[in-house]
Tab-separated table of C-alpha atoms and ligand atoms in Angstrom:
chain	number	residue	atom	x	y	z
I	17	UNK	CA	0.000	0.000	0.000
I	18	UNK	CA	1.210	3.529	-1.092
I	19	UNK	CA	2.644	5.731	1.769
I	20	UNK	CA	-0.043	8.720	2.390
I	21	UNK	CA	0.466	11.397	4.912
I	22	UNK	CA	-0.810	14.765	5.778
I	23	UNK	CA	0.017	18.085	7.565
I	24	UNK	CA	-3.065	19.621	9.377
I	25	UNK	CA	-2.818	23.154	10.527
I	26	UNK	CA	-5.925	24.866	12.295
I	27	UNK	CA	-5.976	28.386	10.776
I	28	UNK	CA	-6.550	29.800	14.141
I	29	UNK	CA	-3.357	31.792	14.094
I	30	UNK	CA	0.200	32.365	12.200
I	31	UNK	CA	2.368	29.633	11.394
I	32	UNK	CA	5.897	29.048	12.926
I	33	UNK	CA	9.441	27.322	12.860
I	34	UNK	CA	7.861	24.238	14.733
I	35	UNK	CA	4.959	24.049	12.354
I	36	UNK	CA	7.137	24.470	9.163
I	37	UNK	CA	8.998	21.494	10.750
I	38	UNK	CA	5.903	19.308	11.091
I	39	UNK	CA	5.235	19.833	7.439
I	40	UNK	CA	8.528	19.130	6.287
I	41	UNK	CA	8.535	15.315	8.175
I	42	UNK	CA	5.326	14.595	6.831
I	43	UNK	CA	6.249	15.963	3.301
I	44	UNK	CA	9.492	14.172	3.747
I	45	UNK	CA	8.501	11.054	4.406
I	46	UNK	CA	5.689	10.780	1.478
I	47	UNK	CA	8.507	11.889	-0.988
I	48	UNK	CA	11.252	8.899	0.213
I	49	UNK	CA	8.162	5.932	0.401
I	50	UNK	CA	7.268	7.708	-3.466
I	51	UNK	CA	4.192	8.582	-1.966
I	52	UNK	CA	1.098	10.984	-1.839
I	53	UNK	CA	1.147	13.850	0.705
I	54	UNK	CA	-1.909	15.570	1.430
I	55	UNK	CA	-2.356	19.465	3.190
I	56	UNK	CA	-5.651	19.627	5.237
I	57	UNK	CA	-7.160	22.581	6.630
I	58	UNK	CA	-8.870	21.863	10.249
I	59	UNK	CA	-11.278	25.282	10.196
I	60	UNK	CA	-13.975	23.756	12.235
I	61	UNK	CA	-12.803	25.894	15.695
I	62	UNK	CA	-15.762	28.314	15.208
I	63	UNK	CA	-14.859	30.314	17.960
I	64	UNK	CA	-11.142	30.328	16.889
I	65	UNK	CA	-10.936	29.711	12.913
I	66	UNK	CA	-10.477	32.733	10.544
I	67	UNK	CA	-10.700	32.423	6.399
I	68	UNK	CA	-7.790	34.765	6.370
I	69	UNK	CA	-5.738	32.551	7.992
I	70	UNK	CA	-5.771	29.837	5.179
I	71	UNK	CA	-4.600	31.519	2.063
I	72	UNK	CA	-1.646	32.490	4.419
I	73	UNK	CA	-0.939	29.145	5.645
I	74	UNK	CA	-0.708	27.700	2.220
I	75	UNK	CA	1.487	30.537	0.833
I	76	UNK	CA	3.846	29.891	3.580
I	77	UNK	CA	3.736	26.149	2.609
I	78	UNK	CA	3.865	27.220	-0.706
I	79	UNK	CA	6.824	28.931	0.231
I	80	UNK	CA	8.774	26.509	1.946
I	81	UNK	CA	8.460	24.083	-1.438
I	82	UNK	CA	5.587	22.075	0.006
I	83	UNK	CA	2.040	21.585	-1.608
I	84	UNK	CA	-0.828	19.022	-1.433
I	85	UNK	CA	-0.317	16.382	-3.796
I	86	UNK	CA	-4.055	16.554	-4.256
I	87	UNK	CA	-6.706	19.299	-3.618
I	88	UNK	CA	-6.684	20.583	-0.353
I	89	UNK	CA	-9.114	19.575	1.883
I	90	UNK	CA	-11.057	21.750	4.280
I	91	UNK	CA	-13.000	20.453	7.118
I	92	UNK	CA	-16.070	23.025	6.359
I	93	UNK	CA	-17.354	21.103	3.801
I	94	UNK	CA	-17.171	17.871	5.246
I	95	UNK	CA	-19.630	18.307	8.168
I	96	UNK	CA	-22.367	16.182	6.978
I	97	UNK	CA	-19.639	13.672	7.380
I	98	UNK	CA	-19.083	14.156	10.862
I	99	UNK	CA	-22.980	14.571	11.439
I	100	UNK	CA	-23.176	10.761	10.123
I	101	UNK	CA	-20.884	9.412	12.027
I	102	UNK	CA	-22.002	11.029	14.833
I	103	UNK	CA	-25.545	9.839	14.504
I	104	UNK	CA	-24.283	6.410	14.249
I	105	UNK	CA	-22.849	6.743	17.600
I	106	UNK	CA	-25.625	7.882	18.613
I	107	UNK	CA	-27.616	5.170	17.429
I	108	UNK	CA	-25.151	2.719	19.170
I	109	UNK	CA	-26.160	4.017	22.015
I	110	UNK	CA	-22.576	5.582	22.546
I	111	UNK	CA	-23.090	9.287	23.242
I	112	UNK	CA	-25.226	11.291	25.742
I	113	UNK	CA	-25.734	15.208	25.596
I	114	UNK	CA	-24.312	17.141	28.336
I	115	UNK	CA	-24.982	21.138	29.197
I	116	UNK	CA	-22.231	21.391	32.013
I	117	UNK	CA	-20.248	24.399	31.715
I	118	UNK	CA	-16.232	24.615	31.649
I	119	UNK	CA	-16.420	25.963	35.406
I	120	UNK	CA	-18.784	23.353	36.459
I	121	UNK	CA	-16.980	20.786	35.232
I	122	UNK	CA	-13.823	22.258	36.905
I	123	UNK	CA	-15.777	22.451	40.485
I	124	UNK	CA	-16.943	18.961	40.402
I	125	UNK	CA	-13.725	16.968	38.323
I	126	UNK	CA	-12.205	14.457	40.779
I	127	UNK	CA	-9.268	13.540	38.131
I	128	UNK	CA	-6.734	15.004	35.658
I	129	UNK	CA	-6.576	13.596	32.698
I	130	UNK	CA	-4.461	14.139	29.584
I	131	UNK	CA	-6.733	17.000	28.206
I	132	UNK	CA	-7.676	18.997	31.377
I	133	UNK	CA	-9.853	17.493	34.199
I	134	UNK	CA	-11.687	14.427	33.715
I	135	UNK	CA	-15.795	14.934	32.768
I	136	UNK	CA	-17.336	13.566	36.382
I	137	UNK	CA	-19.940	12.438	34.140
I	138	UNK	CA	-23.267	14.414	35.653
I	139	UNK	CA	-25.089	14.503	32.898
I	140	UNK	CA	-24.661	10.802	31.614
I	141	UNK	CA	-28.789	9.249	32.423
I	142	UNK	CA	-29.974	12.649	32.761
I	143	UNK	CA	-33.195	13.856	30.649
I	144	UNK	CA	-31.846	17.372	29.364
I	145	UNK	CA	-34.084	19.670	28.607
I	146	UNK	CA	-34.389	20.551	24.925
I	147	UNK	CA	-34.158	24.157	24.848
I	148	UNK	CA	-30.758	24.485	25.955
I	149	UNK	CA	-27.842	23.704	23.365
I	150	UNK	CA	-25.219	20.858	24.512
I	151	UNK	CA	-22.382	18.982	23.680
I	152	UNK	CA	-22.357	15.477	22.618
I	153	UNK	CA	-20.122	13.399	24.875
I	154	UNK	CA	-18.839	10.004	24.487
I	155	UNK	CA	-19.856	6.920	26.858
I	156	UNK	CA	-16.052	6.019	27.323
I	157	UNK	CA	-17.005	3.113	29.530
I	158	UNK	CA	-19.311	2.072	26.911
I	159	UNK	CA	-17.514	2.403	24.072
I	160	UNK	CA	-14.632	0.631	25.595
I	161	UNK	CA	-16.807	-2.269	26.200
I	162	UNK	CA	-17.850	-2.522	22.683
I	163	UNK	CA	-14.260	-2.151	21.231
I	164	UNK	CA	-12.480	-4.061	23.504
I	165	UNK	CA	-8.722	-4.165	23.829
I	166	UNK	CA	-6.673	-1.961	21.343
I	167	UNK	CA	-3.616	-0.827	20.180
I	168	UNK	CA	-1.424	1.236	17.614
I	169	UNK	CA	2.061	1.275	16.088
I	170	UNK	CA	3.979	4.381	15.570
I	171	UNK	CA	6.365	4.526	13.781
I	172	UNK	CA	9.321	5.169	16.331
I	173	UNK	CA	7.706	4.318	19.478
I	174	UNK	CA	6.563	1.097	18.263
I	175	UNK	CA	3.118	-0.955	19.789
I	176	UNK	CA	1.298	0.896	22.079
I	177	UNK	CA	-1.621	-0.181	23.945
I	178	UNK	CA	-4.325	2.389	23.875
I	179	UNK	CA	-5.592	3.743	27.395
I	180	UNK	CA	-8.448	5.803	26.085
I	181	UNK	CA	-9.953	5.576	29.465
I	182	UNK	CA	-7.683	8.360	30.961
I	183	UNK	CA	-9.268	10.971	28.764
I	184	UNK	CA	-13.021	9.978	30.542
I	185	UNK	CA	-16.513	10.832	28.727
I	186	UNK	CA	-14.592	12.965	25.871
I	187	UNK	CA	-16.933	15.851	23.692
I	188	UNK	CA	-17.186	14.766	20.304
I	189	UNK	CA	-19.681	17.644	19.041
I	190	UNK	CA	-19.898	21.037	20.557
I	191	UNK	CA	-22.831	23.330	20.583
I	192	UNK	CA	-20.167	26.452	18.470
I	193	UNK	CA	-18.127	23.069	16.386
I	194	UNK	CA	-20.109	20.498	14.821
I	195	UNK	CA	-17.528	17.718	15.588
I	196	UNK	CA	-14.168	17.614	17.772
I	197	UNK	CA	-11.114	17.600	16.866
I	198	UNK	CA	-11.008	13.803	17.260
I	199	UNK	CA	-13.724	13.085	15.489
I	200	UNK	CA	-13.082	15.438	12.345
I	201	UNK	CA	-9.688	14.017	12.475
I	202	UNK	CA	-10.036	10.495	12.510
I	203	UNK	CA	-13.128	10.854	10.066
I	204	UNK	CA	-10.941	12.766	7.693
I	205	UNK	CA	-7.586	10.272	7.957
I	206	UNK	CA	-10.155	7.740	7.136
I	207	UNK	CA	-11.640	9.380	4.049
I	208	UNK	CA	-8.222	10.479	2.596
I	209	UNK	CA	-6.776	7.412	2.581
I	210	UNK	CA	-4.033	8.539	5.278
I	211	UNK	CA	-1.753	5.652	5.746
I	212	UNK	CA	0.796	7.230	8.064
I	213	UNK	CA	-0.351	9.655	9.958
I	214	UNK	CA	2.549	12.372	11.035
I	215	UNK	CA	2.333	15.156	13.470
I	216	UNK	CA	4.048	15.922	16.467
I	217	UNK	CA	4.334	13.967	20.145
I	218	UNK	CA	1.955	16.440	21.600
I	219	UNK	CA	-0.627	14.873	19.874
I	220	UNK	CA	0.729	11.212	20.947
I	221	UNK	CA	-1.614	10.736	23.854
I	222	UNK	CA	-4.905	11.681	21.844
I	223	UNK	CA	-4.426	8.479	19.667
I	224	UNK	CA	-5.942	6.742	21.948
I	225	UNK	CA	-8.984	7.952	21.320
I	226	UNK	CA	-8.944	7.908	17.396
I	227	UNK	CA	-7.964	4.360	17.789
I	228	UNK	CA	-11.504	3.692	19.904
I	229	UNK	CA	-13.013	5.934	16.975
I	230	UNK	CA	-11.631	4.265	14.150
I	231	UNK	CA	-13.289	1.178	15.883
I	232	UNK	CA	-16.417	2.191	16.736
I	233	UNK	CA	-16.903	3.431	13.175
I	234	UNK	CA	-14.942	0.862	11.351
I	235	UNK	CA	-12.425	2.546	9.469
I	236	UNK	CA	-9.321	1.802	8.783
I	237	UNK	CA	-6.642	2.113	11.151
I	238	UNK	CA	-2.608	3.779	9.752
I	239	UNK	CA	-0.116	3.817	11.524
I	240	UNK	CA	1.034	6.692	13.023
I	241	UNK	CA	4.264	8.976	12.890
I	242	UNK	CA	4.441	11.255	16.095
I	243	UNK	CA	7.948	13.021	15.114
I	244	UNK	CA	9.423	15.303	18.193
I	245	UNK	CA	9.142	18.620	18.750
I	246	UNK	CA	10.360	22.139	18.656
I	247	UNK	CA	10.721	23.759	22.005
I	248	UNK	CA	12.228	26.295	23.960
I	249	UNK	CA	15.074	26.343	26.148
I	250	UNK	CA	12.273	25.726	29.367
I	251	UNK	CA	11.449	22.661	27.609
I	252	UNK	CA	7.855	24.067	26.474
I	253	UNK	CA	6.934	23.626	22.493
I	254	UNK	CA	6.859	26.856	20.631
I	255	UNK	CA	3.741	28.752	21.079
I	256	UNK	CA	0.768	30.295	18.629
I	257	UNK	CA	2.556	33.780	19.583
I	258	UNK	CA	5.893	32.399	17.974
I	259	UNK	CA	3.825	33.321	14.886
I	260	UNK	CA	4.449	36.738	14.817
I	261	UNK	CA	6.517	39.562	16.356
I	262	UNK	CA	10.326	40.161	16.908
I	263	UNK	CA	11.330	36.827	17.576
I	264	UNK	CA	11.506	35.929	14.153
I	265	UNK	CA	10.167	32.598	13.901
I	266	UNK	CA	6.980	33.509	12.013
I	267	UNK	CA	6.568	31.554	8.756
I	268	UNK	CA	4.861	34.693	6.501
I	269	UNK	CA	6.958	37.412	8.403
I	270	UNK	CA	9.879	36.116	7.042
I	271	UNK	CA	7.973	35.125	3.557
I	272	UNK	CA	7.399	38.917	3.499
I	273	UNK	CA	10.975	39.983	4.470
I	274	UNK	CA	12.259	37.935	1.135
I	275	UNK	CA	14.079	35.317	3.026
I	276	UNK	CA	14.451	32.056	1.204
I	277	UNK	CA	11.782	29.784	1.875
I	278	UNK	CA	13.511	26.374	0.607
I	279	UNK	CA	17.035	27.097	2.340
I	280	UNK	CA	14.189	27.543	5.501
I	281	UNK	CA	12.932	24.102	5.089
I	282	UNK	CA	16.647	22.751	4.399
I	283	UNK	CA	17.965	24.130	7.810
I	284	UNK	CA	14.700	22.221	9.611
I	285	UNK	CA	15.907	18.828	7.702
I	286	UNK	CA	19.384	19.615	8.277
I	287	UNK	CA	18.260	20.083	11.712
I	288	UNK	CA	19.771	23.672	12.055
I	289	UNK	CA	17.364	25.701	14.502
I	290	UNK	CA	17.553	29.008	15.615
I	291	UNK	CA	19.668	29.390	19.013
I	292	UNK	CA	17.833	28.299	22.343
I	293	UNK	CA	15.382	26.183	20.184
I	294	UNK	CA	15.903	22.472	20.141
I	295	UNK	CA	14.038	19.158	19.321
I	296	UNK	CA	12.478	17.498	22.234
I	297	UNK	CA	10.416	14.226	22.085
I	298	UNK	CA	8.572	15.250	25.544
I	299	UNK	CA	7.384	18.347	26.962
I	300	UNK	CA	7.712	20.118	29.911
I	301	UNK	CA	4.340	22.029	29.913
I	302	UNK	CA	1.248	20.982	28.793
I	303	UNK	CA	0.476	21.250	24.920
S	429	LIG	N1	-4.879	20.781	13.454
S	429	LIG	C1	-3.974	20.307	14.453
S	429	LIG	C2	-3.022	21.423	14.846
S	429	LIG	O1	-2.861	22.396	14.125
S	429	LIG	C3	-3.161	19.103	13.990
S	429	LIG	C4	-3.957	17.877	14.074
S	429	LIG	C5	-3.316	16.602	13.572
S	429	LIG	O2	-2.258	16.656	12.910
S	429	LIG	O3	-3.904	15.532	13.814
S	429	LIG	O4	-2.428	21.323	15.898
């Protein structure tokens, strides 16, 4: 089977050095298996997602020599996608709506999970009122059950045995985004054909949960390439406000200044970085 991989970005924000390094390993490693890569735009973050944001993120793709291999794809138009899928779930008896608020989920959370603090599950039995909007939430207990044991192979950590539990009742439809993350992800992996899937390590932890998507909805199931990360000298990945400003490690501020974009992507494969930024496989902070 034909090596397939992707680069995601959310165009919630400008892209940086750490970014432009995720899109080189995923480029990379289509090009050396003679393979497809794909460029995906995840604009489903109604709250966070601006148009503008996309034609910039693909000019500084553009920029560094990379490009989709076929049209890109952009979760907006794939939402009666993630609408099926979720009613399936639904009909499996697998999700239950939920009107908690962040705070009152905060006040009443008895665990910490990988995302934040675990859903005490309060609304899980409960008849909710129809006038209110809600989130969809998945039974994790239940859909564990009905996947039973599962695991995944990355590509350099090798088998790992998914622990989806950890992450509790998890939202998979929001009142302002018509899927999660997760969902959108795994549904769009699926649909592309995504044999490898490569981002960075601070996503490692939420393939558990695809995994238990993938099957619950049976899809296919890649493998996955979680490749380390840029960070700072404190150990913490570069942030969103890398993007822009003085520091110089924003991808279009430096399109703009006429810098080179393909002796850019060279120093990332040669693994030159600017000074105090190095590649870490684990993080100090949370992602
Ligand atoms: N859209 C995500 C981000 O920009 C990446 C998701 C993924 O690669 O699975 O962080």
């Amino acid at each position: 089977m034909s090596t397939v991989t992707r680069f995601a970005p959310s165009p919630n924000g400008p892209l940086h050095l750490g970014h432009a390094y995720s899109a080189v390993v995923a480029h990379d490693l289509a090009r050396e298996a003679g393979g497809t890569f794909l460029i995906r735009i995840e604009d489903i973050d109604g709250a966070r997602s601006r148009p503008e944001w996309i034609a910039e993120h693909l000019a500084d793709l553009a920029w560094l020599g990379i490009e989709s291999d076929r049209p890109v794809v952009r979760q907006s138009e794939r939402l009666a996608t993630y609408d099926a899928a979720l009613e399936r779930l639904k009909a499996d008896g697998l999700l239950y709506p939920c009107r908690c608020t962040r705070a009152e989920i905060a006040a009443a959370a008895r665990e910490e999970g990988p995302e934040g603090p675990v859903y005490p599950g309060t609304c899980k039995g409960r008849e909710i009122p129809s006038d209110r909007p809600w989130a969809w939430r998945l039974d994790m207990d239940a859909a564990i059950e009905r996947a039973g044991e599962l695991d995944w192979e990355d590509a350099l950590a090798g088998t790992i045995v998914a622990r989806p539990v950890r992450f509790g009742d998890v939202v998979l439809a929001r009142k302002d985004a018509p899927a999660s993350y997760h969902l959108a992800a795994t549904l769009d992996d699926a649909a592309q054909g995504v044999t490898l899937v490569t981002r960075g390590a601070d996503l490692f932890d939420a393939t558990d949960i695809h995994r238990l998507l993938q099957e619950l909805l049976g899809l296919p199931v890649p493998r996955w390439h979680h490749h380390a990360l840029l960070v700072e000298e404190d150990g913490r990945k570069l942030a969103k406000r890398r993007g822009s400003g003085e520091e110089g490690f924003g991808l279009a501020d430096r399109r703009r200044a006429g810098e080179d974009g393909q002796t850019v992507a060279a120093a990332l494969r040669a693994g030159h970085f600017p000074a105090g930024i190095t590649l870490s496989q684990s993080l100090s902070g949370a992602p």
